[in-house]
Protein backbone atom coordinates (compact mmCIF):
# COMPACT_ATOMS: atom_id res chain seq x y z
CA UNK A 1 0.00 0.00 0.00
CA UNK A 2 1.64 3.27 -1.05
CA UNK A 3 2.26 5.39 2.04
CA UNK A 4 3.40 8.62 0.37
CA UNK A 5 -0.23 9.61 -0.11
CA UNK A 6 -0.83 9.40 3.64
CA UNK A 7 2.16 11.61 4.47
CA UNK A 8 1.40 14.08 1.68
CA UNK A 9 -2.20 14.24 2.89
CA UNK A 10 -1.06 15.05 6.41
CA UNK A 11 1.36 17.87 5.51
CA UNK A 12 -0.95 19.48 2.98
CA UNK A 13 -3.87 19.28 5.40
CA UNK A 14 -1.87 21.04 8.14
CA UNK A 15 -0.93 23.91 5.84
CA UNK A 16 -4.52 24.39 4.79
CA UNK A 17 -5.77 24.17 8.34
CA UNK A 18 -3.71 27.02 9.82
CA UNK A 19 -4.69 29.26 6.94
CA UNK A 20 -8.37 28.55 7.39
CA UNK A 21 -8.79 28.41 11.17
CA UNK A 22 -9.74 32.08 11.79
CA UNK A 23 -12.55 31.75 9.22
CA UNK A 24 -13.60 28.53 10.86
CA UNK A 25 -13.95 30.13 14.30
CA UNK A 26 -16.19 32.88 12.93
CA UNK A 27 -18.25 30.24 11.15
CA UNK A 28 -18.78 28.06 14.21
CA UNK A 29 -19.83 31.07 16.28
CA UNK A 30 -22.29 32.27 13.65
CA UNK A 31 -23.80 28.80 13.40
CA UNK A 32 -24.32 28.19 17.07
CA UNK A 33 -24.71 31.59 18.77
CA UNK A 34 -27.30 34.19 17.92
CA UNK A 35 -25.54 37.24 19.36
CA UNK A 36 -23.82 38.22 16.11
CA UNK A 37 -25.36 40.14 13.21
CA UNK A 38 -23.05 38.70 10.58
CA UNK A 39 -19.49 37.93 9.57
CA UNK A 40 -18.13 41.44 10.10
CA UNK A 41 -19.90 41.92 13.42
CA UNK A 42 -18.59 38.58 14.68
CA UNK A 43 -15.04 39.31 13.49
CA UNK A 44 -14.96 42.76 15.07
CA UNK A 45 -16.43 41.58 18.38
CA UNK A 46 -14.08 38.61 18.57
CA UNK A 47 -11.08 40.83 17.87
CA UNK A 48 -12.08 43.53 20.38
CA UNK A 49 -12.93 41.13 23.13
CA UNK A 50 -10.37 38.39 22.69
CA UNK A 51 -7.65 39.91 20.42
CA UNK A 52 -6.24 38.04 17.44
CA UNK A 53 -5.78 34.98 19.65
CA UNK A 54 -9.54 34.55 19.81
CA UNK A 55 -9.53 33.43 16.17
CA UNK A 56 -7.07 30.66 16.91
CA UNK A 57 -8.99 29.08 19.75
CA UNK A 58 -9.32 25.34 19.46
CA UNK A 59 -6.58 25.02 16.84
CA UNK A 60 -4.00 22.89 18.63
CA UNK A 61 -6.13 19.77 18.57
CA UNK A 62 -7.02 19.96 14.89
CA UNK A 63 -3.32 20.44 14.10
CA UNK A 64 -2.50 17.27 16.01
CA UNK A 65 -5.41 15.37 14.55
CA UNK A 66 -4.98 16.50 10.96
CA UNK A 67 -2.15 13.97 10.77
CA UNK A 68 -4.72 11.24 11.17
CA UNK A 69 -7.69 12.85 9.48
CA UNK A 70 -6.22 14.18 6.25
CA UNK A 71 -3.85 11.29 5.78
CA UNK A 72 -6.81 8.92 6.14
CA UNK A 73 -8.79 10.97 3.62
CA UNK A 74 -6.10 11.22 0.95
CA UNK A 75 -4.49 7.87 1.72
CA UNK A 76 -7.76 5.93 1.60
CA UNK A 77 -8.92 7.87 -1.46
CA UNK A 78 -5.77 7.12 -3.40
CA UNK A 79 -5.58 3.49 -2.33
CA UNK A 80 -9.27 2.92 -3.02
CA UNK A 81 -8.73 4.30 -6.49
CA UNK A 82 -5.77 1.99 -6.91
CA UNK A 83 -7.95 -0.96 -5.92
CA UNK A 84 -10.75 0.10 -8.28
CA UNK A 85 -8.70 1.02 -11.34
CA UNK A 86 -5.32 -0.66 -10.81
CA UNK A 87 -3.52 2.62 -11.60
CA UNK A 88 -1.12 4.33 -9.21
CA UNK A 89 -1.03 8.08 -8.62
CA UNK A 90 1.58 8.57 -11.35
CA UNK A 91 -0.19 6.51 -13.98
CA UNK A 92 -3.46 8.33 -13.47
CA UNK A 93 -2.64 11.18 -15.83
CA UNK A 94 -2.20 8.79 -18.75
CA UNK A 95 -5.10 6.55 -17.83
CA UNK A 96 -7.60 8.81 -16.08
CA UNK A 97 -10.04 6.97 -13.82
CA UNK A 98 -13.78 7.31 -14.47
CA UNK A 99 -15.71 9.87 -12.43
CA UNK A 100 -17.75 7.07 -10.86
CA UNK A 101 -14.58 5.50 -9.51
CA UNK A 102 -13.33 8.88 -8.29
CA UNK A 103 -16.66 9.44 -6.54
CA UNK A 104 -16.68 6.02 -4.85
CA UNK A 105 -13.07 6.39 -3.72
CA UNK A 106 -13.83 9.91 -2.39
CA UNK A 107 -16.88 8.71 -0.46
CA UNK A 108 -14.86 5.85 1.05
CA UNK A 109 -12.13 8.25 2.17
CA UNK A 110 -14.78 10.64 3.49
CA UNK A 111 -16.61 7.98 5.45
CA UNK A 112 -13.49 6.70 7.19
CA UNK A 113 -12.04 10.11 7.96
CA UNK A 114 -15.35 11.24 9.51
CA UNK A 115 -14.96 8.68 12.28
CA UNK A 116 -11.43 9.78 13.06
CA UNK A 117 -12.49 13.40 12.91
CA UNK A 118 -15.58 13.22 15.13
CA UNK A 119 -14.06 13.56 18.64
CA UNK A 120 -11.47 16.12 17.53
CA UNK A 121 -14.10 18.16 15.76
CA UNK A 122 -16.34 18.10 18.81
CA UNK A 123 -13.57 19.46 21.03
CA UNK A 124 -12.71 22.10 18.46
CA UNK A 125 -16.31 23.31 18.29
CA UNK A 126 -16.68 23.45 22.08
CA UNK A 127 -13.46 25.45 22.48
CA UNK A 128 -14.27 27.79 19.62
CA UNK A 129 -17.55 28.63 21.27
CA UNK A 130 -15.93 29.88 24.46
CA UNK A 131 -16.03 33.62 24.08
CA UNK A 132 -14.19 34.53 27.29
CA UNK A 133 -10.91 36.36 26.64
CA UNK A 134 -7.94 34.15 27.41
CA UNK A 135 -6.21 36.11 30.14
CA UNK A 136 -8.75 37.94 32.21
CA UNK A 137 -8.41 38.19 35.91
CA UNK A 138 -11.42 38.22 38.14
CA UNK A 139 -13.99 37.21 35.50
CA UNK A 140 -15.51 33.75 35.44
CA UNK A 141 -13.00 31.22 34.08
CA UNK A 142 -13.87 29.58 30.77
CA UNK A 143 -15.69 26.26 31.02
CA UNK A 144 -12.83 24.31 29.47
CA UNK A 145 -9.19 25.08 30.22
CA UNK A 146 -7.86 23.49 27.04
CA UNK A 147 -8.31 20.53 24.71
CA UNK A 148 -7.28 17.84 27.17
CA UNK A 149 -9.42 19.29 29.95
CA UNK A 150 -12.28 19.59 27.46
CA UNK A 151 -11.96 15.94 26.40
CA UNK A 152 -11.75 14.76 30.01
CA UNK A 153 -14.78 16.84 31.05
CA UNK A 154 -16.90 15.55 28.19
CA UNK A 155 -15.87 12.02 29.05
CA UNK A 156 -16.82 12.48 32.70
CA UNK A 157 -20.02 14.44 32.23
CA UNK A 158 -21.41 12.97 29.04
CA UNK A 159 -19.81 9.53 29.02
CA UNK A 160 -17.51 7.98 26.41
CA UNK A 161 -20.28 8.19 23.83
CA UNK A 162 -20.43 11.91 24.52
CA UNK A 163 -17.14 12.23 22.64
CA UNK A 164 -18.93 11.03 19.53
CA UNK A 165 -21.77 13.52 19.79
CA UNK A 166 -22.75 14.65 16.32
CA UNK A 167 -20.69 11.86 14.70
CA UNK A 168 -23.60 10.67 12.59
CA UNK A 169 -24.30 14.10 11.26
CA UNK A 170 -20.61 14.44 10.52
CA UNK A 171 -20.49 11.16 8.63
CA UNK A 172 -23.55 12.09 6.60
CA UNK A 173 -22.01 15.48 5.92
CA UNK A 174 -18.66 14.12 4.77
CA UNK A 175 -19.32 10.89 2.88
CA UNK A 176 -21.08 12.25 -0.21
CA UNK A 177 -19.50 15.69 -0.10
CA UNK A 178 -15.97 14.32 -0.20
CA UNK A 179 -16.98 12.27 -3.24
CA UNK A 180 -18.11 15.57 -4.77
CA UNK A 181 -14.84 17.15 -3.65
CA UNK A 182 -12.60 14.77 -5.60
CA UNK A 183 -14.90 14.65 -8.63
CA UNK A 184 -14.90 18.46 -8.89
CA UNK A 185 -11.13 18.57 -8.49
CA UNK A 186 -10.55 15.95 -11.19
CA UNK A 187 -13.09 17.47 -13.55
CA UNK A 188 -11.66 20.99 -13.27
CA UNK A 189 -8.09 19.73 -13.69
CA UNK A 190 -9.01 17.76 -16.80
CA UNK A 191 -10.85 20.72 -18.36
CA UNK A 192 -7.74 22.88 -18.14
CA UNK A 193 -5.06 20.31 -18.99
CA UNK A 194 -4.21 18.71 -22.34
CA UNK A 195 -4.60 14.90 -22.31
CA UNK A 196 -1.82 12.96 -20.67
CA UNK A 197 -0.12 16.01 -19.13
CA UNK A 198 0.18 17.03 -15.51
CA UNK A 199 -1.96 20.01 -14.51
CA UNK A 200 -0.04 23.26 -13.96
CA UNK A 201 0.31 24.72 -10.46
CA UNK A 202 -2.23 27.40 -11.28
CA UNK A 203 -4.69 24.76 -12.45
CA UNK A 204 -4.18 22.75 -9.27
CA UNK A 205 -4.68 25.87 -7.11
CA UNK A 206 -7.85 26.94 -8.89
CA UNK A 207 -9.29 23.40 -9.17
CA UNK A 208 -8.49 22.71 -5.49
CA UNK A 209 -10.08 26.00 -4.44
CA UNK A 210 -13.27 25.41 -6.38
CA UNK A 211 -13.46 21.77 -5.31
CA UNK A 212 -13.36 23.04 -1.72
CA UNK A 213 -16.17 25.53 -2.39
CA UNK A 214 -18.41 22.99 -4.17
CA UNK A 215 -17.93 20.48 -1.43
CA UNK A 216 -18.60 22.99 1.36
CA UNK A 217 -21.68 24.44 -0.33
CA UNK A 218 -23.25 20.99 -0.44
CA UNK A 219 -22.05 20.22 3.09
CA UNK A 220 -23.31 23.36 4.84
CA UNK A 221 -26.87 22.24 5.83
CA UNK A 222 -25.53 19.17 7.63
CA UNK A 223 -22.62 21.20 8.97
CA UNK A 224 -25.07 23.44 10.85
CA UNK A 225 -26.89 20.43 12.29
CA UNK A 226 -23.62 18.78 13.23
CA UNK A 227 -22.35 21.86 15.11
CA UNK A 228 -25.64 22.20 16.96
CA UNK A 229 -25.72 18.58 18.02
CA UNK A 230 -22.15 18.91 19.25
CA UNK A 231 -23.07 21.91 21.40
CA UNK A 232 -26.27 20.32 22.69
CA UNK A 233 -24.65 18.30 25.48
CA UNK A 234 -23.16 21.45 26.93
CA UNK A 235 -26.22 23.61 26.66
CA UNK A 236 -28.35 20.96 28.33
CA UNK A 237 -30.57 21.13 25.34
CA UNK A 238 -31.24 17.67 24.12
CA UNK A 239 -32.25 16.74 20.62
CA UNK A 240 -33.85 13.34 20.00
CA UNK A 241 -31.59 12.89 17.03
CA UNK A 242 -30.55 14.36 13.74
CA UNK A 243 -34.06 14.78 12.36
CA UNK A 244 -35.31 16.37 15.53
CA UNK A 245 -32.44 18.85 15.43
CA UNK A 246 -33.24 19.68 11.79
CA UNK A 247 -36.96 20.12 12.39
CA UNK A 248 -36.66 22.16 15.57
CA UNK A 249 -33.95 24.42 14.13
CA UNK A 250 -36.04 25.05 11.00
CA UNK A 251 -39.21 25.67 13.04
CA UNK A 252 -37.56 28.18 15.32
CA UNK A 253 -35.35 29.99 12.86
CA UNK A 254 -36.74 29.29 9.39
CA UNK A 255 -35.12 27.44 6.50
CA UNK A 256 -32.35 30.01 6.28
CA UNK A 257 -30.78 28.32 9.27
CA UNK A 258 -29.41 25.59 6.98
CA UNK A 259 -27.30 28.12 5.15
CA UNK A 260 -25.70 29.71 8.17
CA UNK A 261 -22.00 30.01 7.66
CA UNK A 262 -22.28 29.41 3.90
CA UNK A 263 -20.47 32.58 2.85
CA UNK A 264 -17.69 32.18 5.34
CA UNK A 265 -17.38 28.47 4.61
CA UNK A 266 -16.88 29.25 0.94
CA UNK A 267 -14.44 32.09 1.60
CA UNK A 268 -12.43 29.76 3.79
CA UNK A 269 -12.66 26.81 1.44
CA UNK A 270 -10.91 28.41 -1.51
CA UNK A 271 -7.49 29.20 0.03
CA UNK A 272 -7.54 26.16 2.31
CA UNK A 273 -8.17 23.64 -0.44
CA UNK A 274 -6.05 25.41 -3.05
CA UNK A 275 -3.08 25.07 -0.69
CA UNK A 276 -4.02 21.54 0.33
CA UNK A 277 -4.13 20.21 -3.24
CA UNK A 278 -1.09 22.15 -4.40
CA UNK A 279 1.09 20.83 -1.59
CA UNK A 280 -0.35 17.31 -1.98
CA UNK A 281 0.44 17.16 -5.69
CA UNK A 282 3.81 18.82 -5.17
CA UNK A 283 4.90 16.36 -2.46
CA UNK A 284 3.85 13.33 -4.48
CA UNK A 285 5.70 14.72 -7.48
CA UNK A 286 8.80 15.32 -5.34
CA UNK A 287 8.79 11.78 -3.99
CA UNK A 288 7.81 10.20 -7.29
C1 LIG B 1 -16.61 17.60 3.05
N1 LIG B 1 -16.38 18.87 3.70
C2 LIG B 1 -16.81 19.92 2.82
C3 LIG B 1 -17.22 18.94 4.87
C4 LIG B 1 -15.03 18.99 4.15
C5 LIG B 1 -13.99 19.07 3.07
C6 LIG B 1 -12.64 19.03 3.77
C7 LIG B 1 -11.60 19.70 3.01
C8 LIG B 1 -10.65 20.49 3.83
N2 LIG B 1 -9.98 19.71 4.82
C9 LIG B 1 -11.34 21.66 4.46
O1 LIG B 1 -11.31 21.76 5.68
O2 LIG B 1 -11.85 22.52 3.76
Coordinates of N, CA and C in Angstrom, one line a residue, residues 2 5 78 81-83 85-95 97:
X2 N 0.8 2.1 -1.0 CA 1.6 3.3 -1.1 C 1.4 4.2 0.1
X5 N 1.0 8.9 -0.1 CA -0.2 9.6 -0.1 C -0.7 10.0 1.3
X78 N -6.7 7.5 -2.4 CA -5.8 7.1 -3.4 C -5.7 5.6 -3.5
X81 N -8.8 4.1 -5.0 CA -8.7 4.3 -6.5 C -7.8 3.3 -7.1
X82 N -6.7 3.0 -6.4 CA -5.8 2.0 -6.9 C -6.5 0.6 -7.0
X83 N -7.2 0.3 -5.9 CA -8.0 -1.0 -5.9 C -9.0 -1.0 -7.0
X85 N -9.1 0.8 -9.9 CA -8.7 1.0 -11.3 C -7.4 0.4 -11.7
X86 N -6.7 -0.1 -10.6 CA -5.3 -0.7 -10.8 C -4.3 0.3 -11.4
X87 N -4.5 1.6 -11.1 CA -3.5 2.6 -11.6 C -3.0 3.4 -10.4
X88 N -1.7 3.6 -10.3 CA -1.1 4.3 -9.2 C -1.3 5.8 -9.5
X89 N -0.9 6.6 -8.5 CA -1.0 8.1 -8.6 C -0.4 8.6 -9.9
X90 N 0.8 8.0 -10.2 CA 1.6 8.6 -11.3 C 1.0 8.1 -12.7
X91 N 0.4 7.0 -12.7 CA -0.2 6.5 -14.0 C -1.5 7.2 -14.3
X92 N -2.1 7.8 -13.3 CA -3.5 8.3 -13.5 C -3.6 9.4 -14.5
X93 N -2.5 10.1 -14.8 CA -2.6 11.2 -15.8 C -2.8 10.6 -17.2
X94 N -2.1 9.4 -17.4 CA -2.2 8.8 -18.8 C -3.5 8.0 -18.9
X95 N -3.9 7.3 -17.8 CA -5.1 6.6 -17.8 C -6.1 7.1 -16.8
X97 N -8.9 7.8 -14.3 CA -10.0 7.0 -13.8 C -11.4 7.6 -14.2

